[in-house]
XYZ file of C-alpha atoms in Angstrom:
580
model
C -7.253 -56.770 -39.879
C -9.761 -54.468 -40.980
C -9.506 -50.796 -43.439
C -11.873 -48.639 -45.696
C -13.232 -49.480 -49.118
C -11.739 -47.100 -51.539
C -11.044 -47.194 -54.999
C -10.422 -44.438 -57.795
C -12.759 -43.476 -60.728
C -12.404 -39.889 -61.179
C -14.859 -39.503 -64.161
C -17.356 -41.348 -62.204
C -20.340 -39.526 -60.985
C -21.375 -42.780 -58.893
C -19.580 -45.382 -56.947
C -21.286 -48.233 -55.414
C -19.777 -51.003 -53.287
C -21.192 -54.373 -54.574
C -21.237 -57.213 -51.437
C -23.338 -60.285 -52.492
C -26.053 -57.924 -54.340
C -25.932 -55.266 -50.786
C -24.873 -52.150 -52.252
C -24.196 -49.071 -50.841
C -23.294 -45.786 -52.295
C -19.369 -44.611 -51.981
C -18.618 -41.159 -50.952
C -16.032 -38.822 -52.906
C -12.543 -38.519 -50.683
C -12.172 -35.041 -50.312
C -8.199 -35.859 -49.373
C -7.744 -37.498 -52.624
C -9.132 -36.143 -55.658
C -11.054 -38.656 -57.727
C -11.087 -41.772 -54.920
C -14.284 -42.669 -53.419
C -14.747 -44.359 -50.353
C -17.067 -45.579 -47.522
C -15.758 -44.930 -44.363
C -18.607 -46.016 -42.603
C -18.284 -49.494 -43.822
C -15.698 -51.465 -42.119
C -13.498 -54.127 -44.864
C -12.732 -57.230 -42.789
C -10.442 -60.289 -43.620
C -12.467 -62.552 -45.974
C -14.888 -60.042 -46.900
C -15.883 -60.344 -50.765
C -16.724 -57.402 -52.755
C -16.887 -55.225 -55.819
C -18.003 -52.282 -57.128
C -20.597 -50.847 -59.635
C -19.488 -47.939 -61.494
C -22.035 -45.113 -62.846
C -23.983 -48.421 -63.044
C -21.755 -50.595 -64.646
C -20.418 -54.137 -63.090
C -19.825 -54.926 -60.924
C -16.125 -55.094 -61.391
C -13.244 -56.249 -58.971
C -11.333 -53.808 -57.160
C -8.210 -52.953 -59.278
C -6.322 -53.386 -56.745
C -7.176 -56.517 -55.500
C -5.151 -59.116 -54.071
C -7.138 -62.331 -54.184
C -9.152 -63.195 -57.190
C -10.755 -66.856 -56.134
C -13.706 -66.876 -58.252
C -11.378 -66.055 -61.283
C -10.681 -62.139 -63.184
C -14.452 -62.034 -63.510
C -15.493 -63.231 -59.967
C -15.389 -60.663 -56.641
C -12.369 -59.479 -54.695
C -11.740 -61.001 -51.214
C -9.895 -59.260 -48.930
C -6.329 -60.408 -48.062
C -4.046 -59.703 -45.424
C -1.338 -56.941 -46.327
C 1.155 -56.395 -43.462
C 4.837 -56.355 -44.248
C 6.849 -59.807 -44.161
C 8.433 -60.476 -41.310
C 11.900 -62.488 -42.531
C 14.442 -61.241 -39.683
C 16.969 -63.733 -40.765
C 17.198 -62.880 -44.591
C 19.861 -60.175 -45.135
C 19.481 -60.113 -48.784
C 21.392 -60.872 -51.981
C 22.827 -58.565 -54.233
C 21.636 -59.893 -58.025
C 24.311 -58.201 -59.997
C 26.765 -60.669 -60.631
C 24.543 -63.836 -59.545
C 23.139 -66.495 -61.124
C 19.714 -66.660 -61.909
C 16.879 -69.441 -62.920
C 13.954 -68.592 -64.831
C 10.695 -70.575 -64.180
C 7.611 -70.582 -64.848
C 5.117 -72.205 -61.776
C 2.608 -73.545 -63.830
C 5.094 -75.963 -65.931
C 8.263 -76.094 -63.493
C 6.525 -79.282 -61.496
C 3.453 -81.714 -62.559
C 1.601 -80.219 -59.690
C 2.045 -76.435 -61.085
C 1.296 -74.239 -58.267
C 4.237 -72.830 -55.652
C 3.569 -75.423 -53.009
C 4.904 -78.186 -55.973
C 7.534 -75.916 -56.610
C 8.690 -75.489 -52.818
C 9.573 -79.228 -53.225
C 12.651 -78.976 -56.123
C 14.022 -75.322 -54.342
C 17.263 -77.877 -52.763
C 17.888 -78.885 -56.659
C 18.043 -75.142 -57.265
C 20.197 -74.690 -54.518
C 22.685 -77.724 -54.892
C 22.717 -76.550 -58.369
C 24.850 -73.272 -57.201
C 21.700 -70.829 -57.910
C 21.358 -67.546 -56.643
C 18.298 -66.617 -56.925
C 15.076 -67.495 -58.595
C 13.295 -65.602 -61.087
C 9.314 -65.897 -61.218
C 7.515 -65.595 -65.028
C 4.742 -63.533 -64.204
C 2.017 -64.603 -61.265
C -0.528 -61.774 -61.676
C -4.076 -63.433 -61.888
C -5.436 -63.461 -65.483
C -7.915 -65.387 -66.907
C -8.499 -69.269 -67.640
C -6.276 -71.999 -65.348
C -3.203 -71.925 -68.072
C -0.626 -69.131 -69.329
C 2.264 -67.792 -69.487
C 1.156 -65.251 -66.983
C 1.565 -62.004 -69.284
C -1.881 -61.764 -69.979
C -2.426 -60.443 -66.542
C -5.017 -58.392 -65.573
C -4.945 -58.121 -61.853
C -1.163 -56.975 -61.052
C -1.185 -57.067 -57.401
C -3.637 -60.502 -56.696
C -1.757 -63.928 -57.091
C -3.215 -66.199 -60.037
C -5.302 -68.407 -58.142
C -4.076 -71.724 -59.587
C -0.526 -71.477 -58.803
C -1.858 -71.308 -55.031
C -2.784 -67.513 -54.396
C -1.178 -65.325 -51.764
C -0.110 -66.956 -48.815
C 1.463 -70.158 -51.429
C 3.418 -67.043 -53.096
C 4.569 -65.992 -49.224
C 5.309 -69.945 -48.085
C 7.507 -69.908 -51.621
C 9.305 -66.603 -50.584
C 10.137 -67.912 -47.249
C 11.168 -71.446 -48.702
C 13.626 -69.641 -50.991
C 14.971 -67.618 -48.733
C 15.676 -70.161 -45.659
C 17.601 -72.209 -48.838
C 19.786 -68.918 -49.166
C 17.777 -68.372 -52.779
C 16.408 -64.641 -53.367
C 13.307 -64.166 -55.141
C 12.922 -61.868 -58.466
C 9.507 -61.505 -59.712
C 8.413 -60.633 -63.387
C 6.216 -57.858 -63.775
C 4.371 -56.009 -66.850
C 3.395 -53.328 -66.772
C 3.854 -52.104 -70.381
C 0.244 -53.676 -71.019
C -2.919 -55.905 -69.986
C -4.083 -59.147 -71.185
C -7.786 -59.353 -73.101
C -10.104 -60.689 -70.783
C -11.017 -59.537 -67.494
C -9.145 -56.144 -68.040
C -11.920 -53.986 -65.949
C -9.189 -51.336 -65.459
C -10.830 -48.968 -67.828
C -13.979 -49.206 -66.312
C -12.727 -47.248 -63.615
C -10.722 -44.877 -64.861
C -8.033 -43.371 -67.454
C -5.372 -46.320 -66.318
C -5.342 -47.190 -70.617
C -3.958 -45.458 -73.178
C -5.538 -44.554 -76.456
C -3.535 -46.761 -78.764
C -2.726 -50.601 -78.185
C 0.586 -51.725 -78.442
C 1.276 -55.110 -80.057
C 0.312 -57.138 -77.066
C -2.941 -55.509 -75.591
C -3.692 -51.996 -73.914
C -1.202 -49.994 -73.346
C -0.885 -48.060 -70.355
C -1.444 -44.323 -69.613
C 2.185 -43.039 -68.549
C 1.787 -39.341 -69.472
C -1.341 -38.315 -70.393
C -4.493 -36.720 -68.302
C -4.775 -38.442 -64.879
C -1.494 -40.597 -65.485
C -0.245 -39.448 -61.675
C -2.694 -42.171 -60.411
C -1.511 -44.926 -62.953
C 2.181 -44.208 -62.560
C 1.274 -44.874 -58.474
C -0.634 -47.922 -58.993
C 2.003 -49.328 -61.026
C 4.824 -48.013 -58.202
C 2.597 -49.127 -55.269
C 2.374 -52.674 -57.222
C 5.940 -52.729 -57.245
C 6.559 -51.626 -53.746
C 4.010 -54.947 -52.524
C 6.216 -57.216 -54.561
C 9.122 -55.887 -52.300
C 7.647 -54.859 -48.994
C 4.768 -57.108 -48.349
C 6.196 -60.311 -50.161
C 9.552 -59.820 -49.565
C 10.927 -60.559 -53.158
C 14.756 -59.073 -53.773
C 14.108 -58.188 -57.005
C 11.934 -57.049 -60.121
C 12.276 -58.347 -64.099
C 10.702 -55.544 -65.742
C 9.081 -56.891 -68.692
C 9.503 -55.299 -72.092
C 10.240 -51.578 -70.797
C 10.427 -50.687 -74.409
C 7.193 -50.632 -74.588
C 6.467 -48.405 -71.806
C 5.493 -44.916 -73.701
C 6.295 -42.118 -71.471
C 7.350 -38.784 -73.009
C 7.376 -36.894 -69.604
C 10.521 -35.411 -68.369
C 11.021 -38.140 -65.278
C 10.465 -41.219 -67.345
C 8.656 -43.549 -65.133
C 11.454 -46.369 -65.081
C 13.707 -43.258 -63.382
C 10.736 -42.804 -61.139
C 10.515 -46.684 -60.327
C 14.364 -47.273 -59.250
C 14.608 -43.912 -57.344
C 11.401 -45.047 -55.289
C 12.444 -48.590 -54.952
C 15.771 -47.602 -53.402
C 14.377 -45.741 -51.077
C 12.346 -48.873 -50.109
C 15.932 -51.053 -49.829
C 17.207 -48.412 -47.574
C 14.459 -48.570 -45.130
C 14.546 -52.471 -45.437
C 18.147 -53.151 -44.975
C 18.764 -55.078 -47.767
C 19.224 -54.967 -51.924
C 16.988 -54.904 -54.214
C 17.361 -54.953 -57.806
C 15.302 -53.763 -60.824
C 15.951 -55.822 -64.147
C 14.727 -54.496 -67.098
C 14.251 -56.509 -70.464
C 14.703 -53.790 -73.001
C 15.073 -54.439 -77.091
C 16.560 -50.908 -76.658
C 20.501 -51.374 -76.449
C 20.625 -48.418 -74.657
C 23.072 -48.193 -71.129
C 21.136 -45.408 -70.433
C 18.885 -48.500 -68.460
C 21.946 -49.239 -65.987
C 23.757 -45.658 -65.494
C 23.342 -44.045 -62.443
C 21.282 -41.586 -62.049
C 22.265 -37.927 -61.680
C 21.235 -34.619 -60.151
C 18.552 -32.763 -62.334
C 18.492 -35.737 -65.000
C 21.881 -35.652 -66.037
C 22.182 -39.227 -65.773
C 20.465 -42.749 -66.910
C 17.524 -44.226 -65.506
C 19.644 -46.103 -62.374
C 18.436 -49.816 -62.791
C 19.902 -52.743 -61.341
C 20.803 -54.959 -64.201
C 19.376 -54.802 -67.991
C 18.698 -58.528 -70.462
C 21.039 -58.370 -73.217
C 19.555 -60.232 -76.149
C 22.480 -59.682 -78.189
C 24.465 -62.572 -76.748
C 22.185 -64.997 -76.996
C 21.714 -64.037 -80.704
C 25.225 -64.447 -81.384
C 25.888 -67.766 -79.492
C 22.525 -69.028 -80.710
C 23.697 -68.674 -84.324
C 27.247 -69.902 -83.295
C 25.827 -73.209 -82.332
C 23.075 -73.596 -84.642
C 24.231 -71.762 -87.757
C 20.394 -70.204 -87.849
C 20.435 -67.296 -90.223
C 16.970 -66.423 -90.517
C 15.072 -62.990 -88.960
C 16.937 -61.180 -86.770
C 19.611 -64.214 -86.602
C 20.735 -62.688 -89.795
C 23.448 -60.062 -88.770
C 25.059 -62.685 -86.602
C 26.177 -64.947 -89.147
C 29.355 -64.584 -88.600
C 31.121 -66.049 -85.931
C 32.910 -62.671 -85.207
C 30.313 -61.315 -84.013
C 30.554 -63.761 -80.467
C 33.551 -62.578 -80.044
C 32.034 -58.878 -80.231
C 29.526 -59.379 -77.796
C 31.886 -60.847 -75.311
C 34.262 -58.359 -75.341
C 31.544 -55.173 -75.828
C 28.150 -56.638 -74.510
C 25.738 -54.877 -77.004
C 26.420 -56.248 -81.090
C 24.121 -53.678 -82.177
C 25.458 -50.859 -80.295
C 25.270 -48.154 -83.182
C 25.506 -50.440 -85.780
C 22.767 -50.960 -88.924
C 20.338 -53.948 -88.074
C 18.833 -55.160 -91.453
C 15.820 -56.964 -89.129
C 15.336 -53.801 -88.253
C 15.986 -51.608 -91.212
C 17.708 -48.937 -89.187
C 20.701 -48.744 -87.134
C 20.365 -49.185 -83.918
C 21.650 -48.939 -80.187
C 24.110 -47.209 -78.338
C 27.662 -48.162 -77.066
C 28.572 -49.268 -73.337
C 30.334 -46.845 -71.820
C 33.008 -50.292 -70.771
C 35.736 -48.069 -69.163
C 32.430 -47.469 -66.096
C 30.002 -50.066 -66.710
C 30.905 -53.815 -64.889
C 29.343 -56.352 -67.229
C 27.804 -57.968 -64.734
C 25.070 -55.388 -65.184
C 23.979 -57.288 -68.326
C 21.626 -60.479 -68.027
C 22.211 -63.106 -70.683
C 21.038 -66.361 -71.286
C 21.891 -68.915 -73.430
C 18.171 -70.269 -73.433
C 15.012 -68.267 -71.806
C 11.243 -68.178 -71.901
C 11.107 -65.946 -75.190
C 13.382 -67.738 -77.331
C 12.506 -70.744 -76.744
C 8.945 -70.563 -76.266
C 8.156 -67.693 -79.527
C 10.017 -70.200 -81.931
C 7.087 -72.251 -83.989
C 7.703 -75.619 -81.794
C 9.094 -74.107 -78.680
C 11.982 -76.095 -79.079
C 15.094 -76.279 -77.225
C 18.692 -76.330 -77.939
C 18.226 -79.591 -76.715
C 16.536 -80.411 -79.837
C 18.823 -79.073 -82.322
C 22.749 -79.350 -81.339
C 24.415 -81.829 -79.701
C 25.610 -82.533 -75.798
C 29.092 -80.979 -76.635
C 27.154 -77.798 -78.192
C 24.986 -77.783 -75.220
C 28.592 -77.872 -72.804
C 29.738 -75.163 -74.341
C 26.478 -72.707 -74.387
C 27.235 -73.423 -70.745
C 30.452 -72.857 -70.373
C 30.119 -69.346 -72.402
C 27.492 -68.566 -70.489
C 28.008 -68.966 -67.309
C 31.983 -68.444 -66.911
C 31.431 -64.960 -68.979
C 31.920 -61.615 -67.713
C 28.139 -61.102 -67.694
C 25.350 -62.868 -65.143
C 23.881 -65.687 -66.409
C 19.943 -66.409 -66.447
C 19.223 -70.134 -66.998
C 15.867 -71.342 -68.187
C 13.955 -74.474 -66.003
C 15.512 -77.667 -67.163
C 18.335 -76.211 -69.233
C 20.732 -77.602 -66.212
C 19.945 -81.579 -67.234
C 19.692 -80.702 -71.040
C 15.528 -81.322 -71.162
C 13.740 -82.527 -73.314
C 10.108 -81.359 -72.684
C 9.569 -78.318 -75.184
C 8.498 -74.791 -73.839
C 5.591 -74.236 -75.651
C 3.165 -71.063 -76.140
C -0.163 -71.826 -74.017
C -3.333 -70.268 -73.064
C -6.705 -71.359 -71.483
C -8.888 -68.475 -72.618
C -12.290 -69.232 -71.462
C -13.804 -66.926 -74.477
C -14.146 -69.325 -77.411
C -14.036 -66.252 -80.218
C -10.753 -64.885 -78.190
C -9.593 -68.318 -78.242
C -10.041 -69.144 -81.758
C -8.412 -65.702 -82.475
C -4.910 -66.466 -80.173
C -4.725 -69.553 -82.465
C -5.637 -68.343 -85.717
C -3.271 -65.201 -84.935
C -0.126 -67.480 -83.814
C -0.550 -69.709 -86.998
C -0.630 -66.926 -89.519
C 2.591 -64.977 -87.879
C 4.874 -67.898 -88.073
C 3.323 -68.520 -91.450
C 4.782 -65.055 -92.596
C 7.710 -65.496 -91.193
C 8.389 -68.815 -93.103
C 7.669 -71.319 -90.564
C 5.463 -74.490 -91.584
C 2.182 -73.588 -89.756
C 1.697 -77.321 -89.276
C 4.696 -77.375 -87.027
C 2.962 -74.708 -84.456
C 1.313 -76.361 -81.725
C -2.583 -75.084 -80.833
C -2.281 -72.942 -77.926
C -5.303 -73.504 -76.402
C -5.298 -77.413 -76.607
C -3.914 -78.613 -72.713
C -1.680 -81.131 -74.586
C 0.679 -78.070 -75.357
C 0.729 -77.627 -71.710
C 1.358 -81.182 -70.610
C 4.109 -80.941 -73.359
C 5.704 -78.100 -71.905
C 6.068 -79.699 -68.035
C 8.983 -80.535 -67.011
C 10.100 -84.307 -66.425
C 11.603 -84.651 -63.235
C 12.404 -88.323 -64.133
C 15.415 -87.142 -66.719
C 17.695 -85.797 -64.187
C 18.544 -89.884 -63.358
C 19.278 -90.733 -66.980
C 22.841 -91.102 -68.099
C 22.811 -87.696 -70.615
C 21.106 -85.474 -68.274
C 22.866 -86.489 -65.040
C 26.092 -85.802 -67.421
C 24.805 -82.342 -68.455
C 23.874 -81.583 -64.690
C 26.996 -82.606 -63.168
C 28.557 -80.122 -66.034
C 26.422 -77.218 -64.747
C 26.890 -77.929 -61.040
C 30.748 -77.441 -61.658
C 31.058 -74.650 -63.474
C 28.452 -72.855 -61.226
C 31.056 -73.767 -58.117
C 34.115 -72.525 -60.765
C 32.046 -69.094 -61.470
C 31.417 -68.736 -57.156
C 35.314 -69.352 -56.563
C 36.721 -66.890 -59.873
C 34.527 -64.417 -58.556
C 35.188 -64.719 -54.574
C 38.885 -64.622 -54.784
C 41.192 -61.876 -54.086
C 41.569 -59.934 -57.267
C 38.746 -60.506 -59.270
C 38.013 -57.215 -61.829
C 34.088 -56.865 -62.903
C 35.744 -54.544 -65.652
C 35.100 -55.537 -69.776
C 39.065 -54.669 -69.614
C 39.758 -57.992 -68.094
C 37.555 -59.398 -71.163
C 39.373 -61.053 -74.022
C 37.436 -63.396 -76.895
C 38.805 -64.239 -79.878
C 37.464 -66.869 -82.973
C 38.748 -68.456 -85.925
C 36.341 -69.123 -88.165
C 38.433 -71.694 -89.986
C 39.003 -73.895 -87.294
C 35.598 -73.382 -85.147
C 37.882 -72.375 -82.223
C 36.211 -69.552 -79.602
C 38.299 -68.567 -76.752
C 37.493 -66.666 -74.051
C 39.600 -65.092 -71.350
C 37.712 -63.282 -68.316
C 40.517 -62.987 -65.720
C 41.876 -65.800 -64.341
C 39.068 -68.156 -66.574
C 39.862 -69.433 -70.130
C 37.134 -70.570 -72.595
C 38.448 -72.745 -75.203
C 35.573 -74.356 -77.412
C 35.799 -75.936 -81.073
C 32.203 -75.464 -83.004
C 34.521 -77.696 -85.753
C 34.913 -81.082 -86.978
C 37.066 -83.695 -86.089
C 39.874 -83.344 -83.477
C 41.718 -79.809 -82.746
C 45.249 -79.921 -80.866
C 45.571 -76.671 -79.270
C 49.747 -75.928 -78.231
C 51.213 -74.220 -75.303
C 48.338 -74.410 -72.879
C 50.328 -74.597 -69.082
C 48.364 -76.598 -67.015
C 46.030 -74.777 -64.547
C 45.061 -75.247 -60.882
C 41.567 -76.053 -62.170
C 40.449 -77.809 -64.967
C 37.835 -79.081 -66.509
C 37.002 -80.923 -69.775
C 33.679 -81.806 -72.155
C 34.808 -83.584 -74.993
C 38.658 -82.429 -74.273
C 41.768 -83.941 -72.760
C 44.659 -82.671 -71.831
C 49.062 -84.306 -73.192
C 51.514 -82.110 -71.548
C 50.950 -78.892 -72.557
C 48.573 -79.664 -75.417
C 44.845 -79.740 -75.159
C 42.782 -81.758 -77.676
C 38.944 -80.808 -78.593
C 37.286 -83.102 -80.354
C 34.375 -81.795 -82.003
C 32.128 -79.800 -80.490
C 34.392 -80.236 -77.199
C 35.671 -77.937 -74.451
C 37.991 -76.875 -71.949
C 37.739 -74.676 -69.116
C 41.557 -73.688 -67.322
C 41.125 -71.488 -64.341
C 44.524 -69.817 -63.433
């Protein structure tokens, strides 16, 4: 394998290439406006470099694939030909089931070799396909991973490159597609050299870090680099799918807003492959414009895959836990599940006091499947941004946690379940970090105390960020899935995964929000839910609830429930599932 050393820096008026203190001077690239290159210098496999910039550095290419001397260390040149996975045909994502881990917490061992090992749970658990929190290299051994600064290198610690291709492969042979989670709505703190080279940042920071240059001066070059990371993802890695972090943030007042930009180029890229791929955006928009096709001369929406819907989990979260506070508050009442079953978006027009505005737009549901909307009854964010990263684990009880389940995954909509939801775990999901920088360090903890402080919380129930105990806290215990309650709650999720594959295989089935029907009463804690040929019946109420004129079904199942004649009893907090 062997290539050119480029790199663009258009303001630059010199470009040196930086191996082991050897520099040599880059020449402009009279093809591409504002690149520089040395075409007299050959870049082999396992080469390390960098570059100096109008004297400056040196810095890491931005476009570097293998960081693994850390964000401030040299680049070393990776292999970058395509994948070569003849016998995977692809998975389309809209309907399926996802699970959302993240590497460095889903196993003790934390990197994707560890996590290669618990892909058959995955798989016996009736999972379609796996989505990645972020893997982009940033700085320190511990993170979430959206403090990225290198988008297209692999964070060392979780294994680098060819773990993330062994993982990909692993998947795959398990019938398991792969969605990564991308950001490209901003950069982390430290190591962020991008503006060193060039206008890749815009002027303003959003609330999480540099924004990114969409449509200003010399934005054609950013809006590539963020398409050509998107296209290795796909191409060179072989994932099926991208979770588009936060596109709400993404400021672009041009005409061809870059997410329209994104989906047209990546389906180009799926028709060439042969196979699906599907773009997920996370979006505190409420706008279908995300997931309607898109249309000669802009007409249409932005033509993405699949959108998170936030809305759902707001109104089952406050369904099971009663918590009013924040933006909890305009799902107090228990209609508002029923709302959100039957329409997807709660906020779809209406006035959200968190807010102070109204807010969102309707579904159009006469031409949009649900299945285009990604719900969860539990995920990174809202477990992880609460004060003690708590689960619902920690608050409701087993019955509760049956029927989060059962909502969620025997809905119209496709279901995203967070790493160790399926046994009920008990491990926390805590916010961590590992910044090297003491002063950054002090201010990530000082910062997280003081904004749950405002917003009520007890600062003395937020865990310190940067102390590795939060970390250890957050891994998962692979030893729970043999105790009594968890091997309960996984058996649970293991059926109605295999009720949710047959509903949705068999002759008839209507992705439509016409064959939707949810109903509460608020008296008697019942919700039921009708989605074709599944019912829903769950009592959030005390003591035992007899429940009349319920035939029997060809499938059933019970959690807390039982069945005399054609009565079903709940007890509290129980449920039923009948599948016609």
């Amino acid at each position: 394998m062997s290539g050119v050393f480029s790199v663009w820096a258009p303001h630059a008026s010199v470009v040196e290439l930086d191996r082991d203190g050897d520099r040599s001077v880059l020449a402009r690239d009279l093809t591409r406006p504002g690149w520089w290159h040395a075409p007299h210098l050959i870049a082999e496999h396992g080469d390390e470099y960098a570059f100096v910039v109008d004297g400056q550095g040196p810095f890491a290419d931005p476009r570097s694939r293998r960081q693994p001397h850390g964000v401030h260390g040299a680049t070393r040149i990776e292999r970058s030909e395509p994948t070569s996975d003849t016998n995977w045909a692809g998975r389309d994502l809209v309907g399926a089931v996802g699970y959302e881990l993240h590497i460095g917490t889903f196993t003790p061992g934390g990197t994707l070799d560890s996590a290669i090992e618990r892909l058959d749970h995955l798989a016996g658990l009736g999972i379609d396909y796996v989505e990645l929190l972020p893997v982009n290299a940033f700085n320190g051994d511990r993170g979430w991973g959206y403090d990225g600064v290198f988008w297209f290198a692999v964070h060392e610690a979780y294994g680098g490159p060819d773990a993330y291709r062994r993982f990909v492969a692993a998947c795959h042979e398990r019938g398991l597609a792969v969605v990564q989670d991308v950001v490209y709505n901003h950069l982390g703190p430290s190591g962020n050299v991008l503006g060193r080279f060039g206008p890749y940042l815009s002027d303003g920071d959003g609330p999480w870090g540099s924004g990114v240059n969409l449509d200003g001066p010399d934005s054609d070059e950013v809006r590539a680099y963020i398409i050509d990371n998107a296209l290795l993802w796909i191409e060179e890695y072989g994932v099926d799918g991208l979770r588009l972090d936060a596109v709400h943030a993404l400021h672009d007042s041009r005409a061809v807003h870059l997410l329209e930009e994104l989906a047209e180029r990546v389906d180009d890229a799926a028709s060439r492959l042969g196979r699906p791929v599907t773009l997920i955006a996370e979006s505190d928009l409420n706008d279908p414009r995300m997931i309607t096709a898109r249309e000669p001369g802009g007409r249409g929406g932005h033509g993405l895959g699949a959108q998170w819907d936030d809305d759902v989990h707001h109104a089952l979260h406050v369904a099971l836990t009663g918590e009013t506070s924040g933006y909890y508050a305009d799902f107090a009442s228990l209609d508002s599940l029923a709302y959100v079953l039957e329409n997807g978006f709660f906020h779809d027009g209406s006035y959200s006091s968190f807010r102070g505005r109204h807010h969102g737009r309707p579904i159009d549901r006469s031409t949009t499947p649900p299945s285009r909307l990604v719900v969860s009854s539990q995920n990174h964010d809202q477990i992880g941004n609460r004060a003690a990263g708590d689960r619902l684990t920690a608050t409701v009880s087993e019955g509760r946690l049956a029927i989060a389940a059962a909502l969620t995954l025997l809905g119209p909509f496709s279901p995203l379940l967070f790493m160790g939801e399926e046994w009920a775990a008990s491990t926390p999901w805590q916010y961590f970090t590992s910044h090297p920088e003491p002063d950054l360090g002090r201010a990530v903890v000082e910062g997280r105390t003081n904004e749950f402080a405002r917003m009520g919380w007890d600062p003395a129930l937020v865990p310190d960020p940067q102390d590795p105990e939060t970390f250890r806290r957050s891994t998962l215990d692979w030893s729970e899935p043999g105790g009594e309650k968890h091997a309960r709650m996984l058996d649970w999720y293991r059926r109605l995964t295999a009720i949710r594959r047959a509903v949705r295989t068999a002759p008839g089935f209507r992705d439509d929000f016409a064959a939707v029907q949810a109903e509460v009463d608020a008296s008697s804690g019942l919700v039921r839910l009708e989605f074709g040929a599944v019912r829903v019946l769950a009592h959030l109420g005390d003591g035992e609830l007899a429940i009349g004129s319920e035939p029997a079904a060809s499938i059933e199942e019970f959690f807390g429930a039982l069945r005399t004649g054609d009565t079903l009893v709940l007890g509290p907090d129980g449920v039923a599932i009948l599948v016609s």
